[in-house]
Tab-separated table of N, CA and C in Angstrom:
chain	number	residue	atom	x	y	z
A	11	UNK	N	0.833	-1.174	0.000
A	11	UNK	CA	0.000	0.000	0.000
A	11	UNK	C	0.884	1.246	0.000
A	12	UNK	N	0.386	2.318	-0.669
A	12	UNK	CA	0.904	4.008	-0.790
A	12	UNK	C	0.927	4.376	0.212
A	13	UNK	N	2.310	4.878	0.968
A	13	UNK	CA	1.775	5.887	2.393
A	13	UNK	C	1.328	7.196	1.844
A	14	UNK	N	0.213	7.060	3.092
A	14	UNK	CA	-0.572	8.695	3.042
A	14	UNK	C	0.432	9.858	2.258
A	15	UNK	N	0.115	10.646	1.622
A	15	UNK	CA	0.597	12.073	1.750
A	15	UNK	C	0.442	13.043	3.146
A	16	UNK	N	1.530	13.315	3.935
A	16	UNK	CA	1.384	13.970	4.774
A	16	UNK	C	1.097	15.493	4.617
A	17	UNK	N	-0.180	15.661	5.786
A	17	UNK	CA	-0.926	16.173	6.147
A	17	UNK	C	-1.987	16.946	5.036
A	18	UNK	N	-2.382	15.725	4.606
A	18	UNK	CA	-3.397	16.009	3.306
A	18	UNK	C	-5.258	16.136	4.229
A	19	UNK	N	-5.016	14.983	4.527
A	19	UNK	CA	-6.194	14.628	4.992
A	19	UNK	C	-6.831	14.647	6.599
A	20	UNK	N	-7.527	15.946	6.950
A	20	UNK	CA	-7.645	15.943	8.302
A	20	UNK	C	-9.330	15.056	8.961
A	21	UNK	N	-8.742	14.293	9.907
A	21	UNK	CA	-10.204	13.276	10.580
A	21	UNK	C	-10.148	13.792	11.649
A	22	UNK	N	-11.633	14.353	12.184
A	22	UNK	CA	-12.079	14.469	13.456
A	22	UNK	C	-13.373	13.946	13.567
A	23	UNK	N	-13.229	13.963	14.991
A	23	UNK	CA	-14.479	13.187	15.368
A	23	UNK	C	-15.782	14.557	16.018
A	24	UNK	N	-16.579	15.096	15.502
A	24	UNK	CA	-17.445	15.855	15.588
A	24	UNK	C	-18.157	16.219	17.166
A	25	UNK	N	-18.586	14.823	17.052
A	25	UNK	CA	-19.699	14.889	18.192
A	25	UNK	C	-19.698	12.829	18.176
A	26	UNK	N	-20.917	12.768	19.273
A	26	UNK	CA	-20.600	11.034	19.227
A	26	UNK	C	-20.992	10.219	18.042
A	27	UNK	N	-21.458	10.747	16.838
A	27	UNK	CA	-22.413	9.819	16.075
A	27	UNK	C	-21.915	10.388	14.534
A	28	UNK	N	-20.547	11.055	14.479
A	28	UNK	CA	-20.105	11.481	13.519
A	28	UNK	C	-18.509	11.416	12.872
A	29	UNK	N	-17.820	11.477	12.157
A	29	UNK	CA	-16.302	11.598	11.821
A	29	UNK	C	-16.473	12.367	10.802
A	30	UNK	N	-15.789	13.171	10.366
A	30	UNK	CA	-15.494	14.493	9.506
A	30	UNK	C	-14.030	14.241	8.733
A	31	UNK	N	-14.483	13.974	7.685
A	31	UNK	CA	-13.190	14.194	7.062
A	31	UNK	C	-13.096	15.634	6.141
A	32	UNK	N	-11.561	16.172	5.793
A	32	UNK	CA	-11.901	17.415	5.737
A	32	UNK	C	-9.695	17.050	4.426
A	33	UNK	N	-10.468	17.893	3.453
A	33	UNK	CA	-9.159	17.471	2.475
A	33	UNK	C	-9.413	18.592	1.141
A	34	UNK	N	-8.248	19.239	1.000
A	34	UNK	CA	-8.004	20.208	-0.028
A	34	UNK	C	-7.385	19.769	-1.529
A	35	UNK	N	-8.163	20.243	-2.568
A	35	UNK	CA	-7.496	19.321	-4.038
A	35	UNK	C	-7.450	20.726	-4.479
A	36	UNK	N	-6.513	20.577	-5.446
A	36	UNK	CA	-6.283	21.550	-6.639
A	36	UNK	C	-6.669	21.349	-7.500
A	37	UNK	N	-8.513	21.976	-7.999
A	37	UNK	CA	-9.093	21.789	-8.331
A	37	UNK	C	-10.397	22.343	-8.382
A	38	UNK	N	-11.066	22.572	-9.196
A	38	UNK	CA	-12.324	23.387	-9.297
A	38	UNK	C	-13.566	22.320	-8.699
A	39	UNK	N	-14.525	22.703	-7.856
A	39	UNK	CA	-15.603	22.138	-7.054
A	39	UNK	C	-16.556	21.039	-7.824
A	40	UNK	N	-16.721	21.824	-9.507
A	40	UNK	CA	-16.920	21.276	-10.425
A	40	UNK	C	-16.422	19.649	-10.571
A	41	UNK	N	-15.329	19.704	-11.321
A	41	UNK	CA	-14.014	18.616	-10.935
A	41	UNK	C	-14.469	17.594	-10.190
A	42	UNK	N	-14.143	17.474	-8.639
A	42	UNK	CA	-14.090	17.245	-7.930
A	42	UNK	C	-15.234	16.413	-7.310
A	43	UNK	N	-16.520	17.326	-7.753
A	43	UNK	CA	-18.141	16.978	-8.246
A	43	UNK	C	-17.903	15.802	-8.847
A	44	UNK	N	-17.776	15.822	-9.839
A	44	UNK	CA	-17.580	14.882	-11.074
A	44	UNK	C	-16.570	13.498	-10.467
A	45	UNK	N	-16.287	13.833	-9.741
A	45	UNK	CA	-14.721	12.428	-9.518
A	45	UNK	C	-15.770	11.877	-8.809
A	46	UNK	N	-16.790	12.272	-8.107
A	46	UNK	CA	-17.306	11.680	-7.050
A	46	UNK	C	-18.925	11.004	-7.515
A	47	UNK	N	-19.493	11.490	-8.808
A	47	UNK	CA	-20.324	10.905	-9.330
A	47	UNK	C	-20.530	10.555	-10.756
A	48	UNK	N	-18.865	10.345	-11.780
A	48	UNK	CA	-19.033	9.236	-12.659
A	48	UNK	C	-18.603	8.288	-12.645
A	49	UNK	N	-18.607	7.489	-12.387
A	49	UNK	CA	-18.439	5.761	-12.524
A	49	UNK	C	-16.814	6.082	-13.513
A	50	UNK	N	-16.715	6.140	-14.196
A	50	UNK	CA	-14.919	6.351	-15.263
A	50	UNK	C	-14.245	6.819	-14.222
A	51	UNK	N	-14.824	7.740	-13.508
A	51	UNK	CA	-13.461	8.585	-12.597
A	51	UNK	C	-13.754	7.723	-11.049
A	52	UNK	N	-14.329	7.419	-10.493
A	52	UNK	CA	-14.748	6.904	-9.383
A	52	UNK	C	-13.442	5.172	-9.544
A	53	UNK	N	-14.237	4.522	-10.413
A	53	UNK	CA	-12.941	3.594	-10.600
A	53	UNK	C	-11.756	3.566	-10.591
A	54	UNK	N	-11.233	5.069	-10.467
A	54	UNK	CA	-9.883	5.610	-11.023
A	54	UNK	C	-8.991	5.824	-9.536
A	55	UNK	N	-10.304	6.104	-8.477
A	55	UNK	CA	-9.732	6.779	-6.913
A	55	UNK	C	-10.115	5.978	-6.286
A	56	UNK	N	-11.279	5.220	-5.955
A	56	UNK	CA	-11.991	4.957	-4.662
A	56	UNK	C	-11.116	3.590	-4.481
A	57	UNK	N	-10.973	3.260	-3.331
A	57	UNK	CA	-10.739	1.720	-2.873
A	57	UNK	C	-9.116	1.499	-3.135
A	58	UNK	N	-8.999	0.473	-2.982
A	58	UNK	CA	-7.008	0.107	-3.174
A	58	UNK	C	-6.781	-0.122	-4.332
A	59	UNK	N	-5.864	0.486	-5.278
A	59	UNK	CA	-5.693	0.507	-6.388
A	59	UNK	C	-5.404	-0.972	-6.829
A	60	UNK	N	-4.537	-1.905	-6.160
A	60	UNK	CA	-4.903	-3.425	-6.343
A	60	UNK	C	-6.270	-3.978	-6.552
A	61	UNK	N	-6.942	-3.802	-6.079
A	61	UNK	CA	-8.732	-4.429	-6.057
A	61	UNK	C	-9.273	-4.564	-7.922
A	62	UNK	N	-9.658	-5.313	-7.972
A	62	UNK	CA	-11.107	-5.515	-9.513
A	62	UNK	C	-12.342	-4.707	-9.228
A	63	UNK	N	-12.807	-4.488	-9.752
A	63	UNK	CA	-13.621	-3.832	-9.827
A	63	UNK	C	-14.609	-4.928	-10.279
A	64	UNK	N	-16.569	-4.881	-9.555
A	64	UNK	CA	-16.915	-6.075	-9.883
A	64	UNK	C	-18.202	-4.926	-10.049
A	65	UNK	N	-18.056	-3.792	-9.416
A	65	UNK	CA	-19.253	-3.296	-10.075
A	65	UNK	C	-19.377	-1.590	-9.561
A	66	UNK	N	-19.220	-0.730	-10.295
A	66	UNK	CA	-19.191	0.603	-10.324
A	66	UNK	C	-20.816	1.823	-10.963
A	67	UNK	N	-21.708	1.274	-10.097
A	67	UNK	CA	-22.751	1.593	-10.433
A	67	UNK	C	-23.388	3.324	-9.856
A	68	UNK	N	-24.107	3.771	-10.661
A	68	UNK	CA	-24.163	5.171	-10.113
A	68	UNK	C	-25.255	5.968	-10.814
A	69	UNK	N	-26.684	5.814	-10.329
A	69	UNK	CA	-27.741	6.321	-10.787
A	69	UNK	C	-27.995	7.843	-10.182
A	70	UNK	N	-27.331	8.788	-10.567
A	70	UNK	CA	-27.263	10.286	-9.882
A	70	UNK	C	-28.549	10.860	-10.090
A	71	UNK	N	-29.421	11.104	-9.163
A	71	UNK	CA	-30.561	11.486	-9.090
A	71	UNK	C	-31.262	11.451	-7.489
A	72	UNK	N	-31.728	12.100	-7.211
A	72	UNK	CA	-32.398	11.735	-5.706
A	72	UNK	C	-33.510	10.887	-5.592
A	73	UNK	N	-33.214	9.649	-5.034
A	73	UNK	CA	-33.471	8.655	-4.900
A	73	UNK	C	-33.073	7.593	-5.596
A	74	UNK	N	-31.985	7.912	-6.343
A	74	UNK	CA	-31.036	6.879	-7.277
A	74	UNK	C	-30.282	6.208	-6.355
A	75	UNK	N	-29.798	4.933	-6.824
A	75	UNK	CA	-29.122	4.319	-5.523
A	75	UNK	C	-27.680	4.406	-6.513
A	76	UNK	N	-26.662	3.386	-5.593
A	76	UNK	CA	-24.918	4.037	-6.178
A	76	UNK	C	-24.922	2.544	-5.561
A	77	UNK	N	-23.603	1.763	-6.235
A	77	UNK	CA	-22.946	0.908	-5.519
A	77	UNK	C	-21.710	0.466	-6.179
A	78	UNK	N	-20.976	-0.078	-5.034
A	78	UNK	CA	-19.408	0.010	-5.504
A	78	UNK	C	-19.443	-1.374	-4.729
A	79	UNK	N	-18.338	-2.809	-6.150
A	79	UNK	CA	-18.188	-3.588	-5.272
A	79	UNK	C	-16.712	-3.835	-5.657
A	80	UNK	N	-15.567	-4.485	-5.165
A	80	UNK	CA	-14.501	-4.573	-5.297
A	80	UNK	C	-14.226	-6.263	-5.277
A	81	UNK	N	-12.795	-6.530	-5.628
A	81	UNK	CA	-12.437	-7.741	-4.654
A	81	UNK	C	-11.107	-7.710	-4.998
A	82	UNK	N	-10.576	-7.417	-3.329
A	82	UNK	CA	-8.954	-7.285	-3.054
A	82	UNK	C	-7.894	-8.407	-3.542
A	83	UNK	N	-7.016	-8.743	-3.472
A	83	UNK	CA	-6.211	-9.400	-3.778
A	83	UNK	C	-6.101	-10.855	-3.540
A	84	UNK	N	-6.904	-10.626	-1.703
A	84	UNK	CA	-6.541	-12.331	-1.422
A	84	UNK	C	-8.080	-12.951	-1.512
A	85	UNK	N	-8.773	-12.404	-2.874
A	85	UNK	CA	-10.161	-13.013	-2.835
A	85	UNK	C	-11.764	-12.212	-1.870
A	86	UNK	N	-10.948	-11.298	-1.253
A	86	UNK	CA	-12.138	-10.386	-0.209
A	86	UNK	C	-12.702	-9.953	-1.243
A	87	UNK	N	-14.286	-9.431	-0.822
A	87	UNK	CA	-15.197	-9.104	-2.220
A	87	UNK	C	-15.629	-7.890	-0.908
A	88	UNK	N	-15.780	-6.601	-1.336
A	88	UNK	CA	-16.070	-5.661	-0.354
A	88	UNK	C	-16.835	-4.984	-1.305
A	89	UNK	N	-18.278	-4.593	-0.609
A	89	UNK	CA	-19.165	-3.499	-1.191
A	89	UNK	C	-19.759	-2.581	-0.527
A	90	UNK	N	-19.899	-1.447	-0.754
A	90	UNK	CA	-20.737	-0.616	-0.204
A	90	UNK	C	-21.521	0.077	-0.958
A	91	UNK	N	-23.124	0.518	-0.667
A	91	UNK	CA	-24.050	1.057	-1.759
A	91	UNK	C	-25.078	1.806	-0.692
A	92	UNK	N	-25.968	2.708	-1.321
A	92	UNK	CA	-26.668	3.719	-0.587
A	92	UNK	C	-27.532	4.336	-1.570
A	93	UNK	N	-28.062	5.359	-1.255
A	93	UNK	CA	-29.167	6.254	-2.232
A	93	UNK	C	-29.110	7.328	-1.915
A	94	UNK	N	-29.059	8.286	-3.296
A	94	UNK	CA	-29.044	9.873	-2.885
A	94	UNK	C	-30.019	10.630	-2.331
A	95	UNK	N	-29.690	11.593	-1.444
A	95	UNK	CA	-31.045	12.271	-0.799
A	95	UNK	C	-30.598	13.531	-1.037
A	96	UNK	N	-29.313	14.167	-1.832
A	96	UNK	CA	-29.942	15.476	-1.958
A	96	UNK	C	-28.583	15.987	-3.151
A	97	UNK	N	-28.863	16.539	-4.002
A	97	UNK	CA	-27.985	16.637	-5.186
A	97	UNK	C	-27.668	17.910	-5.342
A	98	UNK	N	-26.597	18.544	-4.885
A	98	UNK	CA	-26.636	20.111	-5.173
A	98	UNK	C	-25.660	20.509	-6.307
A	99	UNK	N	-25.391	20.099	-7.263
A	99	UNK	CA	-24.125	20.039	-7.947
A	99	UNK	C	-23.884	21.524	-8.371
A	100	UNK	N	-22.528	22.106	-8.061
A	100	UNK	CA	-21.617	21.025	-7.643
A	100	UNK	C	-20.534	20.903	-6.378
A	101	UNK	N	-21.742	22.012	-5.325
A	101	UNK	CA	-21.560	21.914	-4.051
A	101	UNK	C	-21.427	21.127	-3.185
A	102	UNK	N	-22.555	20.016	-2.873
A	102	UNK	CA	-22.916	19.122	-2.073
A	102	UNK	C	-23.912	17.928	-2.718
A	103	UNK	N	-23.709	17.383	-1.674
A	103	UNK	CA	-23.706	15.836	-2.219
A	103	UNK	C	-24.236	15.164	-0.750
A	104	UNK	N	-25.945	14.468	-0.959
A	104	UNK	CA	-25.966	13.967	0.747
A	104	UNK	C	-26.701	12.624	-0.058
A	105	UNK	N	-26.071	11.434	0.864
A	105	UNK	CA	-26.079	9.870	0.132
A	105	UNK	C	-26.388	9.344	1.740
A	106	UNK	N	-27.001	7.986	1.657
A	106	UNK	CA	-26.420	7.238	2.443
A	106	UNK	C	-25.373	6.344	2.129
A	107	UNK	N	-24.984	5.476	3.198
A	107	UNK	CA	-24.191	4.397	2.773
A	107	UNK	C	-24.123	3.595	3.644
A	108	UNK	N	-24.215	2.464	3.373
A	108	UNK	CA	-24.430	1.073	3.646
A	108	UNK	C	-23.075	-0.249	3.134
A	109	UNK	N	-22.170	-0.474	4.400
A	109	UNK	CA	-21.425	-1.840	4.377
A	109	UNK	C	-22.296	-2.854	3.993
A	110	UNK	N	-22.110	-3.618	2.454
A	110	UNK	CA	-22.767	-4.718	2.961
A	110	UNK	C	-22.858	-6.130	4.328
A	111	UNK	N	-21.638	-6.235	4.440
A	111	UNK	CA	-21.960	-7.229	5.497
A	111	UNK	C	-22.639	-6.567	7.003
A	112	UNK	N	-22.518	-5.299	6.793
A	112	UNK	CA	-23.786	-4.808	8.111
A	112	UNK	C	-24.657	-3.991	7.536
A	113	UNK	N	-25.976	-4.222	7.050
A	113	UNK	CA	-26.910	-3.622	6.102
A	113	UNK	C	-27.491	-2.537	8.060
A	114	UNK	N	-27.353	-2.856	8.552
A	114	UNK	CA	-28.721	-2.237	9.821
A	114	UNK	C	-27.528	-1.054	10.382
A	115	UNK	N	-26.382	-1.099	10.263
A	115	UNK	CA	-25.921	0.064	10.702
A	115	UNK	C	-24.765	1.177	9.432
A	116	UNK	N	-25.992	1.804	8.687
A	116	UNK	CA	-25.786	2.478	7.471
A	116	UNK	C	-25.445	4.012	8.041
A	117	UNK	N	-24.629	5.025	7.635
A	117	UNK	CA	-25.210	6.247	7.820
A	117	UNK	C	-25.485	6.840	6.928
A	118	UNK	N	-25.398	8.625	6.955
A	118	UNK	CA	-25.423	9.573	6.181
A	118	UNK	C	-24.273	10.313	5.448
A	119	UNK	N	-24.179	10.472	4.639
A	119	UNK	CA	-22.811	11.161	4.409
A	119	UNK	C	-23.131	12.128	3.329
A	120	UNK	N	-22.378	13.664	3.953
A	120	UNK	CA	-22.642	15.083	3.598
A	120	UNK	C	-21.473	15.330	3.066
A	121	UNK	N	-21.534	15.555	1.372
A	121	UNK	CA	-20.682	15.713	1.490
A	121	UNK	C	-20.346	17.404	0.601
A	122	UNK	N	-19.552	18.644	1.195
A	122	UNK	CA	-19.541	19.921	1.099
A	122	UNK	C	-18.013	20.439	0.424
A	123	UNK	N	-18.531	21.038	-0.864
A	123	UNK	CA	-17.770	21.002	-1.315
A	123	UNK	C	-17.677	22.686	-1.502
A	124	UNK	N	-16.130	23.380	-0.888
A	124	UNK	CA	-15.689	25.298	-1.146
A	124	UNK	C	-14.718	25.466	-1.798
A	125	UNK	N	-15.195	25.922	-3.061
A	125	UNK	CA	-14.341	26.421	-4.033
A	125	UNK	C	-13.523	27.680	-3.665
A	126	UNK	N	-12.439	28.069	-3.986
A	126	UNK	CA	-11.509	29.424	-3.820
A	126	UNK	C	-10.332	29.715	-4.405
A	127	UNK	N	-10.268	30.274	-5.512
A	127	UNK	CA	-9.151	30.733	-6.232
A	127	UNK	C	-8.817	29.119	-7.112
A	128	UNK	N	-9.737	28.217	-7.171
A	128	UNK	CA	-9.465	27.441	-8.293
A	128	UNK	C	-8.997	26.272	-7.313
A	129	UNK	N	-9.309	26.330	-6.119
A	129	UNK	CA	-8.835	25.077	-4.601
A	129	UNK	C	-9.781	24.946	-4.423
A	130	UNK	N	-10.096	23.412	-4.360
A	130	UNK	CA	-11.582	23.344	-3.457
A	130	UNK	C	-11.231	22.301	-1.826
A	131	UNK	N	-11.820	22.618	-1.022
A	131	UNK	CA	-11.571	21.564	0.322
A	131	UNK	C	-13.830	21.241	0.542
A	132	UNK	N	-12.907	19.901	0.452
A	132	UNK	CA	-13.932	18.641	0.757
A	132	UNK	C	-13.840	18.853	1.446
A	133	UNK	N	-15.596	18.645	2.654
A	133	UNK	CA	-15.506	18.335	4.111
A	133	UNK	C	-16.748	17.341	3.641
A	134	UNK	N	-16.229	15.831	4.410
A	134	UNK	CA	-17.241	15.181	4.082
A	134	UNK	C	-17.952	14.629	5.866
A	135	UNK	N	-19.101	14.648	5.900
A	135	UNK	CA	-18.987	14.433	6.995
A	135	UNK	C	-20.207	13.343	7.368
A	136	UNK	N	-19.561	11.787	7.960
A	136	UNK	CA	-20.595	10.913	8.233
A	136	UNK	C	-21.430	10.260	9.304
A	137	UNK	N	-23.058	10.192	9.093
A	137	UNK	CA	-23.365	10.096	10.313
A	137	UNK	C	-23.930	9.063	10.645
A	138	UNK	N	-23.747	8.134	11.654
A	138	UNK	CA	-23.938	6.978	11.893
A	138	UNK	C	-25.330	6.697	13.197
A	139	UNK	N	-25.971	5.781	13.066
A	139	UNK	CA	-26.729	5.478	14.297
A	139	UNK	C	-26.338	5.272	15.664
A	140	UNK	N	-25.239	5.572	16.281
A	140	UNK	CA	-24.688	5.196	16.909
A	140	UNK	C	-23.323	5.258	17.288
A	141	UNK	N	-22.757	5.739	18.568
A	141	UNK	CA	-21.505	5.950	19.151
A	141	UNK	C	-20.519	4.649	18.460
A	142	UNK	N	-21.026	3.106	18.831
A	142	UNK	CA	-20.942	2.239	18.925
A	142	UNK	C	-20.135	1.502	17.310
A	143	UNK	N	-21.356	2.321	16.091
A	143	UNK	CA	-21.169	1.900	14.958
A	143	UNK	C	-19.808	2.975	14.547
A	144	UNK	N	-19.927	4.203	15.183
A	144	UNK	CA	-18.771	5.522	14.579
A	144	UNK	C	-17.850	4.114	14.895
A	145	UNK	N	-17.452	4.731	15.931
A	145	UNK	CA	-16.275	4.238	16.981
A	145	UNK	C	-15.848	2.629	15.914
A	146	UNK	N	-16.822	1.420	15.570
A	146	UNK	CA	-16.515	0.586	14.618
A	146	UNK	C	-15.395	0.685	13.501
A	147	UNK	N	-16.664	1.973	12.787
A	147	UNK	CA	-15.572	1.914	11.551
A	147	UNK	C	-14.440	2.951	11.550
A	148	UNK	N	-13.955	3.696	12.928
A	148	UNK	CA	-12.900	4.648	12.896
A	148	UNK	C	-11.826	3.400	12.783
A	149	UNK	N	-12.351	2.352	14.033
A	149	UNK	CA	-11.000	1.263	14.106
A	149	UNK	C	-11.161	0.374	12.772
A	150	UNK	N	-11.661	0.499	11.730
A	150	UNK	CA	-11.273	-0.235	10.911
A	150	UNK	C	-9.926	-0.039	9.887
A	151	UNK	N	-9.727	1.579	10.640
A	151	UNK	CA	-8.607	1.881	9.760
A	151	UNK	C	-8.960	2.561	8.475
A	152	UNK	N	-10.227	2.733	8.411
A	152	UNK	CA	-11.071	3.925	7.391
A	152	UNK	C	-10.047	5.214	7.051
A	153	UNK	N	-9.265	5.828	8.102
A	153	UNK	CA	-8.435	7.133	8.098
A	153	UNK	C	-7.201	6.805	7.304
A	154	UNK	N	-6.789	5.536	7.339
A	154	UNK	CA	-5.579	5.537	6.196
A	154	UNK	C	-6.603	4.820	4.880
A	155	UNK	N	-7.397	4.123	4.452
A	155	UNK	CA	-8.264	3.938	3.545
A	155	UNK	C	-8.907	5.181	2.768
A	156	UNK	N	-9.150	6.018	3.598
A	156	UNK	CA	-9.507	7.454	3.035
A	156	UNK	C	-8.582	8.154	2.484
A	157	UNK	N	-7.191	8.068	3.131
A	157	UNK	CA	-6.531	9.283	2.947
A	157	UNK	C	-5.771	8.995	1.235
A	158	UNK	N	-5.780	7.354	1.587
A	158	UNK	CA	-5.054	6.591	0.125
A	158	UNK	C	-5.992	6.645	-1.184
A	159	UNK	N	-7.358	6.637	-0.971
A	159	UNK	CA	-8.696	6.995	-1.885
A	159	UNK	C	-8.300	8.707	-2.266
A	160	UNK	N	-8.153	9.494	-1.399
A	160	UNK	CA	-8.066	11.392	-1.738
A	160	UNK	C	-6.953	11.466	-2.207
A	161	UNK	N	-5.626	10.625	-2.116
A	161	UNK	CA	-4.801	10.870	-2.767
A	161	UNK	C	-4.645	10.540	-4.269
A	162	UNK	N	-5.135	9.069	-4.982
A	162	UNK	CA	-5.737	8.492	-5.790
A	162	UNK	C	-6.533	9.593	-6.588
A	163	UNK	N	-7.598	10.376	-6.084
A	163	UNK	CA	-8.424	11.213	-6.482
A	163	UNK	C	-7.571	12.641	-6.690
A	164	UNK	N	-6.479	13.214	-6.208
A	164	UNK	CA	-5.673	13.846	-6.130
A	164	UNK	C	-4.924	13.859	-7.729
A	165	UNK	N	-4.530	12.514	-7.780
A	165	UNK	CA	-3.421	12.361	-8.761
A	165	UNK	C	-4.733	12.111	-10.172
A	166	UNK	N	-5.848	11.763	-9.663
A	166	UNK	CA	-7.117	11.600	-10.842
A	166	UNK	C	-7.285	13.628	-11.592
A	167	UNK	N	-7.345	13.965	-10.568
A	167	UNK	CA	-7.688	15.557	-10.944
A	167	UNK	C	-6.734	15.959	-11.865
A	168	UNK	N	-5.625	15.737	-11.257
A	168	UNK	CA	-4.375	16.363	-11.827
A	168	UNK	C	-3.841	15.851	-12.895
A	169	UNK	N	-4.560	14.662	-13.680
A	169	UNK	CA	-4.414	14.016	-15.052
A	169	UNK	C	-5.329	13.162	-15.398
A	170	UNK	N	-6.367	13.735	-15.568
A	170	UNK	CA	-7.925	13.522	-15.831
A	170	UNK	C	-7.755	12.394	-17.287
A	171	UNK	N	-7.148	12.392	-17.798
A	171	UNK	CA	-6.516	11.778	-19.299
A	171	UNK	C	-6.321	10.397	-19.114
């Protein structure tokens, strides 16, 4: 695996039922929009660049559902999928999302996008049912999984080609 780019990607924990990720691209909001809801560019960042891709689906519309399934190297098949609830393009972006192997503890994820002088910083921020479920997927190691996905998406912006 890629180590992180240092100090790209900042994680805090909000309040009990939330984690905030918060990350600056060089890049127009537009852009950035786009990496995050076409299927061509989404394949390009999300997940470990080792993984297959088994299914990159993405019905952009509110109440369209999205799903992403992978399978890592030693045979793991990992998916996650959700439905849009609010489309602001090419500001914000509010989805759920859903692990498949735990369908009952899904959250929300907001995601806010501020353009400035041609920089935009993502703050994405997700909300879970529960102290119990946050606290889950912080220890899954999500914060270096993320930071290796924004960097991926980083190097996607910067040679869209």
């Amino acid at each position: 695996m890629t180590a992180q780019r240092a100090g790209t990607l900042q994680v805090t924990l909000p309040d009990d039922l939330s984690n905030q990720l918060v990350r600056d691209f060089a890049a127009p909001a537009a852009r950035v929009f786009e990496a995050h809801t076409q299927p061509e560019h989404v394949r390009r960042w999300w997940g470990f660049p080792s993984a297959e891709w088994l299914a990159c689906e993405i019905d952009l519309r509110v109440g369209g559902r999205w799903r992403f399934a992978t399978r890592e190297e030693d045979g793991t098949e990992v998916e996650f999928y959700g439905e849009y609830r609010e489309i602001s393009a090419p500001l914000r972006l509010v989805h759920t999302e859903v692990f498949a192997p735990f369908p009952d503890n899904g959250s929300v994820v907001t995601i806010t996008l501020e353009e400035r002088d041609g920089r935009t910083r993502l703050t994405s921020i997700s909300r879970y049912d529960s102290r119990e479920t946050r606290d889950m997927v912080v220890q899954t190691g999500m914060e270096e999984g993320a930071a290796l996905s924004y960097d991926r998406m980083e190097d996607l912006l910067a040679n869209p080609g």
